[in-house]
mmCIF file of C-alpha atoms in Angstrom:
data_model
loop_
_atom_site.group_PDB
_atom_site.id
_atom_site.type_symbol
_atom_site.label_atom_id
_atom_site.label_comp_id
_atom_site.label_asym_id
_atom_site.label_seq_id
_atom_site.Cartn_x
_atom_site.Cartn_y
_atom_site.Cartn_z
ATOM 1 C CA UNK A 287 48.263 122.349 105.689
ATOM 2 C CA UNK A 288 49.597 118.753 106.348
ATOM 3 C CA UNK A 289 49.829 117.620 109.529
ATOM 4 C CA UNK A 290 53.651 116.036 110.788
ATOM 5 C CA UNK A 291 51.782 112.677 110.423
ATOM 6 C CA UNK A 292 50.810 113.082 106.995
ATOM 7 C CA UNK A 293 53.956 114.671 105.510
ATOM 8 C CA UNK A 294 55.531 111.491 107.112
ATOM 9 C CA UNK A 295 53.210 109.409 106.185
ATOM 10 C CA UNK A 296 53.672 111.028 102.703
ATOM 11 C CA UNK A 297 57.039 110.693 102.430
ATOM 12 C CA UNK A 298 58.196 107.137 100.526
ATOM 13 C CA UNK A 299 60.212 105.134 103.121
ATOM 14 C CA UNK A 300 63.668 103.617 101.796
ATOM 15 C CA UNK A 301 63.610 99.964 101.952
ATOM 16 C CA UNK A 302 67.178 98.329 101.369
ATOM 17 C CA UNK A 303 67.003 95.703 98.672
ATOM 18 C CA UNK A 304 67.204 92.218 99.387
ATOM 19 C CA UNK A 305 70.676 90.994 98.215
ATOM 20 C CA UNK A 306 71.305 86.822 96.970
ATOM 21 C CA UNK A 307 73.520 84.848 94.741
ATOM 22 C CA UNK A 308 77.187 86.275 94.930
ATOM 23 C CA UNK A 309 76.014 89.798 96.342
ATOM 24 C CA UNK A 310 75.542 88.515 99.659
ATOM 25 C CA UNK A 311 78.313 86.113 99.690
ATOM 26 C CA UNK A 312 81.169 88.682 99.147
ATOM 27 C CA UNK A 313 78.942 91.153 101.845
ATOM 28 C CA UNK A 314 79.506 87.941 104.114
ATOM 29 C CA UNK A 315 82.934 87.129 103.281
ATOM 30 C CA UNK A 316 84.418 90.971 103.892
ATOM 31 C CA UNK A 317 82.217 90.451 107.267
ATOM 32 C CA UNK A 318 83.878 87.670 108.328
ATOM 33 C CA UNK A 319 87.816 89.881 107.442
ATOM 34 C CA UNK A 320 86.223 92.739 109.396
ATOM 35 C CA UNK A 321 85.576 90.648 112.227
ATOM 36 C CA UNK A 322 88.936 88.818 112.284
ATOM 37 C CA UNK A 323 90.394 92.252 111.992
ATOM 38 C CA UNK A 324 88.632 93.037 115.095
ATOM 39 C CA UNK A 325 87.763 90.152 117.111
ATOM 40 C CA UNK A 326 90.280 87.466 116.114
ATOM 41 C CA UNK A 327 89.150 83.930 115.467
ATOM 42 C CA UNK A 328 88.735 83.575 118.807
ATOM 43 C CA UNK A 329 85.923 86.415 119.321
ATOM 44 C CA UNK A 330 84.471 85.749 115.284
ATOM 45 C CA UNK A 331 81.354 83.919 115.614
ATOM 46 C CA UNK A 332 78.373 83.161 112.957
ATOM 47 C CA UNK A 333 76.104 85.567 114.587
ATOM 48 C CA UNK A 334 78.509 88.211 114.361
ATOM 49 C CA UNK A 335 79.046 87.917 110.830
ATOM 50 C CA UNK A 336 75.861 87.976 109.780
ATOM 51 C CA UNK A 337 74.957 90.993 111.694
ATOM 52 C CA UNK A 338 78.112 92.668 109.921
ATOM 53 C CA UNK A 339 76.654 91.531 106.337
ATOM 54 C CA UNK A 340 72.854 92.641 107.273
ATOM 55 C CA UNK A 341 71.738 89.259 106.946
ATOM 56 C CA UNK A 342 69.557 86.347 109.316
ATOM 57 C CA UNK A 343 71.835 83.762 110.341
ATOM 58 C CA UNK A 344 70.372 81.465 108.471
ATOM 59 C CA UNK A 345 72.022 82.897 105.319
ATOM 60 C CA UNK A 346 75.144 82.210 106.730
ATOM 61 C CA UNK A 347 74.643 78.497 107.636
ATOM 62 C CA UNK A 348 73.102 77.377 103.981
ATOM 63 C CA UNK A 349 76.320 78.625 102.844
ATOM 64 C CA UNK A 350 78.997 77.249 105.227
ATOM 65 C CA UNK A 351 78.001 74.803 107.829
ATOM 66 C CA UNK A 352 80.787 76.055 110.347
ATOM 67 C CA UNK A 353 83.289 78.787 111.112
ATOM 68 C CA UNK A 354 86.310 76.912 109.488
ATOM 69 C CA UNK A 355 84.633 76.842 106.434
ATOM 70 C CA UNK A 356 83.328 80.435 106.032
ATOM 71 C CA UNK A 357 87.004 81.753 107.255
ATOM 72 C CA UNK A 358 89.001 79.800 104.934
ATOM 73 C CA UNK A 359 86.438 80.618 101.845
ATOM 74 C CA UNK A 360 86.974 84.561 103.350
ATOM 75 C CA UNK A 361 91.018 84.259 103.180
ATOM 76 C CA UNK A 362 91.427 82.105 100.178
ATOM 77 C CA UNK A 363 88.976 84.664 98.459
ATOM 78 C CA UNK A 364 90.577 87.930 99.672
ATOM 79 C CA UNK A 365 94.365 86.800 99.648
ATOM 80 C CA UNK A 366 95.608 89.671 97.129
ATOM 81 C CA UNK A 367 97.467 88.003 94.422
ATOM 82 C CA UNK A 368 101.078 88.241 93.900
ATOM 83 C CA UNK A 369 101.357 88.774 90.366
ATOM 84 C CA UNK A 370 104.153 88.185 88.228
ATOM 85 C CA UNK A 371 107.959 89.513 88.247
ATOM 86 C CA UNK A 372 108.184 92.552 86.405
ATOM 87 C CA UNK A 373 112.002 93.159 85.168
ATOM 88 C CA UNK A 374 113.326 96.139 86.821
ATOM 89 C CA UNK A 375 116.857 95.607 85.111
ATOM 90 C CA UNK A 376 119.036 94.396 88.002
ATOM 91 C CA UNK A 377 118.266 90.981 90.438
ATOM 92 C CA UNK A 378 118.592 94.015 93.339
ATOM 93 C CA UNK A 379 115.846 96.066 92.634
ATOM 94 C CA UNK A 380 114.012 92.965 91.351
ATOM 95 C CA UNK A 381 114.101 91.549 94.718
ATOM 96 C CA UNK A 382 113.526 95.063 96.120
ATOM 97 C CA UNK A 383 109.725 95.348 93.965
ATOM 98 C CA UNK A 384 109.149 92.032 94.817
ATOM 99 C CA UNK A 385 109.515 92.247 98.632
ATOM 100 C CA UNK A 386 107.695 95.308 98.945
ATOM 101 C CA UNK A 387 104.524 93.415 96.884
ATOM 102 C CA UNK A 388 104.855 91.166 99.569
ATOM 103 C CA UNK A 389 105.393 93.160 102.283
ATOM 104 C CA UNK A 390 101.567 95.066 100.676
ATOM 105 C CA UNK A 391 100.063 91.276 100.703
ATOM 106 C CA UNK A 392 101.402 90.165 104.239
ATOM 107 C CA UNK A 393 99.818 93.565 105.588
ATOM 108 C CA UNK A 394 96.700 93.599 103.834
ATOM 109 C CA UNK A 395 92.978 92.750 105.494
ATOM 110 C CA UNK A 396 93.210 89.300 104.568
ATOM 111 C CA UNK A 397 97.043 88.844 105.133
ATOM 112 C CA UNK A 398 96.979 90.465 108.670
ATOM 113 C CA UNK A 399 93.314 88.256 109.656
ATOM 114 C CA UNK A 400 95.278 85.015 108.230
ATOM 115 C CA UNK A 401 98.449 85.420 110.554
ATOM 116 C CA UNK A 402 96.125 86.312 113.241
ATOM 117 C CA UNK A 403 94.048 82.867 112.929
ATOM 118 C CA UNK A 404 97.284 80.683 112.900
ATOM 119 C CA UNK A 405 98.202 82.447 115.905
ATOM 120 C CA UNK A 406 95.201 82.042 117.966
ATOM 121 C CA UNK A 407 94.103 78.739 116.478
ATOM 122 C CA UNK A 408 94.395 75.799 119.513
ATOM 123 C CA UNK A 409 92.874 73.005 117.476
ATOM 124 C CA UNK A 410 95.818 71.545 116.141
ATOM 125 C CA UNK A 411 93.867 70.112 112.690
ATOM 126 C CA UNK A 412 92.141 73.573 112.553
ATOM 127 C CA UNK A 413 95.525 75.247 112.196
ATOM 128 C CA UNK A 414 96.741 72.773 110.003
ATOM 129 C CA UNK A 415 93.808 73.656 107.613
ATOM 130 C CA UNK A 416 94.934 77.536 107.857
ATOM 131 C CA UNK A 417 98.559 76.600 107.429
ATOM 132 C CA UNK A 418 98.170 74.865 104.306
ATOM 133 C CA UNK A 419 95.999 78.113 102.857
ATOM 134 C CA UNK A 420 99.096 80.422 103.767
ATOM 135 C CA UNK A 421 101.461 78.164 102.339
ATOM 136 C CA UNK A 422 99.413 77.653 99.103
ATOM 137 C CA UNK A 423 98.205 80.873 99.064
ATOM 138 C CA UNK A 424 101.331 82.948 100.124
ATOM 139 C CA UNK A 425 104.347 81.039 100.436
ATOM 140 C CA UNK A 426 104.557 78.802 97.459
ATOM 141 C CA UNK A 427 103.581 81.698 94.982
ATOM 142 C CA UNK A 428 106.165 84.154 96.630
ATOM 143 C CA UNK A 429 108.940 81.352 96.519
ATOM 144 C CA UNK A 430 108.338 81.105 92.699
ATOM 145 C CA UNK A 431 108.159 84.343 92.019
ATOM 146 C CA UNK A 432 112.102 84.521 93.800
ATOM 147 C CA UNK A 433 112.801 81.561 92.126
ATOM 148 C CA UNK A 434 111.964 83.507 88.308
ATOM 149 C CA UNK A 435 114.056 86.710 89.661
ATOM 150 C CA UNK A 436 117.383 84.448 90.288
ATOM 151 C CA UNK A 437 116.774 82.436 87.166
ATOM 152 C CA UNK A 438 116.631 85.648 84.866
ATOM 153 C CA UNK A 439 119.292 86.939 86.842
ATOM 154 C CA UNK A 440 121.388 83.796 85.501
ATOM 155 C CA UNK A 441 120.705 84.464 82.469
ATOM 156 C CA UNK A 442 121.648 88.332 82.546
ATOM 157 C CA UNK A 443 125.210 87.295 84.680
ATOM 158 C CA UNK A 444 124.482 88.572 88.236
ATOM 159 C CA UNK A 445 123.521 85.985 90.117
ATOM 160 C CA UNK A 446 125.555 82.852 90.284
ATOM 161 C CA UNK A 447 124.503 79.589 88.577
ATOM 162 C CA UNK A 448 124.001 77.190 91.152
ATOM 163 C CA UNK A 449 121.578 79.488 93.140
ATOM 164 C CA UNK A 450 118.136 77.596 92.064
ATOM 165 C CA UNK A 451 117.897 75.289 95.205
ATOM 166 C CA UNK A 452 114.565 75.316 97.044
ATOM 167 C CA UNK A 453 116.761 76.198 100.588
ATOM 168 C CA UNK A 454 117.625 79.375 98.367
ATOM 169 C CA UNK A 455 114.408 80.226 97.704
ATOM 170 C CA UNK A 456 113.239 80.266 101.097
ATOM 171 C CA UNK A 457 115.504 82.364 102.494
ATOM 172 C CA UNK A 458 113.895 85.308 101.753
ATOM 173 C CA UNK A 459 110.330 84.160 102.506
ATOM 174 C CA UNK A 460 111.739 83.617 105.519
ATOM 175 C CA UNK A 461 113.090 86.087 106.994
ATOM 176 C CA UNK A 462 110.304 88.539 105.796
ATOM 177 C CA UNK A 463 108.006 86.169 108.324
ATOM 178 C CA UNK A 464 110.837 85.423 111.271
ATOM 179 C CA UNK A 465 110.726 89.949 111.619
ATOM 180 C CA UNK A 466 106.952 89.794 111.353
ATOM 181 C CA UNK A 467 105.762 87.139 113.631
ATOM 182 C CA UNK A 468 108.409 87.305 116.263
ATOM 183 C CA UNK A 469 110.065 90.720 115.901
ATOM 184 C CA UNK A 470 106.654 92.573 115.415
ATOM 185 C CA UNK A 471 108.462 94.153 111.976
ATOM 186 C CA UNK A 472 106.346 96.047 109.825
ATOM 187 C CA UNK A 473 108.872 96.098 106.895
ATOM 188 C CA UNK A 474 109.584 99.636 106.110
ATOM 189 C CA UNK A 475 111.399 100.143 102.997
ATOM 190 C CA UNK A 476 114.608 101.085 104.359
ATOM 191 C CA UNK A 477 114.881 97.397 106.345
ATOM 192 C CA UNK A 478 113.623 96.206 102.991
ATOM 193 C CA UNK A 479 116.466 97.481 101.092
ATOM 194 C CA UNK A 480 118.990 96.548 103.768
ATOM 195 C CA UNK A 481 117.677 92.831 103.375
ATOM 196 C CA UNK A 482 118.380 92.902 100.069
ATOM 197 C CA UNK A 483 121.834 94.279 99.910
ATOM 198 C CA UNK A 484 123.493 93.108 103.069
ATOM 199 C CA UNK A 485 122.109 89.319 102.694
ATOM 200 C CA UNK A 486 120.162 88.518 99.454
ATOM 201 C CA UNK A 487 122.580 89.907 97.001
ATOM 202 C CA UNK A 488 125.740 88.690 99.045
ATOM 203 C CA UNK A 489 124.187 85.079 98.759
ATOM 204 C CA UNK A 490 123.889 85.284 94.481
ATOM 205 C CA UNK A 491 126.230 87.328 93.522
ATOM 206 C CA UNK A 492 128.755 85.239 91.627
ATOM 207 C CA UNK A 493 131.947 84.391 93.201
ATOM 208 C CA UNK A 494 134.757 86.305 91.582
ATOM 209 C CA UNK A 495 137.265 84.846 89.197
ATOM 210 C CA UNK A 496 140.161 82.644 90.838
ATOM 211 C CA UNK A 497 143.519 83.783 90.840
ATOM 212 C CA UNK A 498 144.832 80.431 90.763
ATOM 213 C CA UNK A 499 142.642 79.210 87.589
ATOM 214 C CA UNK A 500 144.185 82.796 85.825
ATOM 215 C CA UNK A 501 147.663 81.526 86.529
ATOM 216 C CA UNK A 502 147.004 78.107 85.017
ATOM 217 C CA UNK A 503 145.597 79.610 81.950
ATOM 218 C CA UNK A 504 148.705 81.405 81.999
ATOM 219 C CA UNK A 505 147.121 84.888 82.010
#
């Protein structure tokens, strides 16, 4: 009969493989959005993340030489992408899809750890670095994507012709961050949709046929 020690000693020990190449760069990069998620920028440190990724240090620091550089490789890299416009059949619920794809990147992992950097970031060329990833990675893809629902709603009739101007396009971007940031709004639907129909669609819907021009057309 085997003794305790020998059935142990018997039994093959698990031994976790050694991960490299890309394998341990996305285990560090999801580290480093679990840590922001928990910690902030404030509390994320080097050490941290590579105990989060099972790795030495020193795997960390051949990769990135500092924190700025292994956060913003972590956001840029786990930003969710936008996608395109999908035609719903009316600029409303186009702008209704779209918001709500927004609303799912703004709230993600990497959209929640990104607002949460700009907010605790004191160094003002640190932020600045962050702030230029948000716009490139959020803002300017979000404004195009409402700039491609009011141009096909030009074309289809309900949505007036002059309503291409980049001030236009912002206003919905906007808002959807004003509520977030300063109102602490999580978006539901329902606030969605009222966004939409009391503001959005108010603002492109094209202005009704004057009276006056009737009368000189004699109609």
């Amino acid at each position: 009969m085997a003794t305790s020690r020998s059935a142990a000693t018997a039994r093959p020990q698990q031994v976790t493989p050694r991960r490299r190449g890309s394998v341990l760069e996305q285990a560090i990069l999801a580290a480093v959005l679990d840590q922001l998620s928990t910690v902030g920028w404030n509390g994320l440190t080097m050490e941290g993340v590579a105990a989060g990724a099972q790795t030495g240090k020193a795997a960390v620091y051949r990769r990135w030489s500092s924190k700025e550089e292994l956060v913003a490789d972590a956001l840029r890299a786990g930003l969710p992408k936008v996608g395109d416009a999908p035609d719903h059949g009316s600029v409303r619920e186009d702008l209704y899809q779209l918001c709500r794809r927004i609303r799912a990147a703004m709230y993600s992992k990497p959209g929640c750890a990104l607002r949460a950097v700009l907010h605790e970031c004191d160094d003002e060329t640190t932020a600045e670095r962050f702030r230029a990833l948000i716009i490139s990675g959020v803002a300017e893809p979000a404004t195009r994507l409402f700039l491609e629902v009011v141009r096909r709603g030009i074309t289809r009739g309900d949505v007036r012709a002059d309503a291409t101007g980049s001030l236009v396009g912002d206003v919905m971007p906007a808002i959807l961050m004003y509520r977030s940031k300063v109102c602490g709004s999580e978006w539901p639907d329902a606030e969605i949709g009222e966004m939409v129909d009391q503001i959005m669609v108010p603002l492109l819907r094209p202005a009704p046929p004057s009276r006056l021009s009737g009368s000189r057309d004699g109609s």
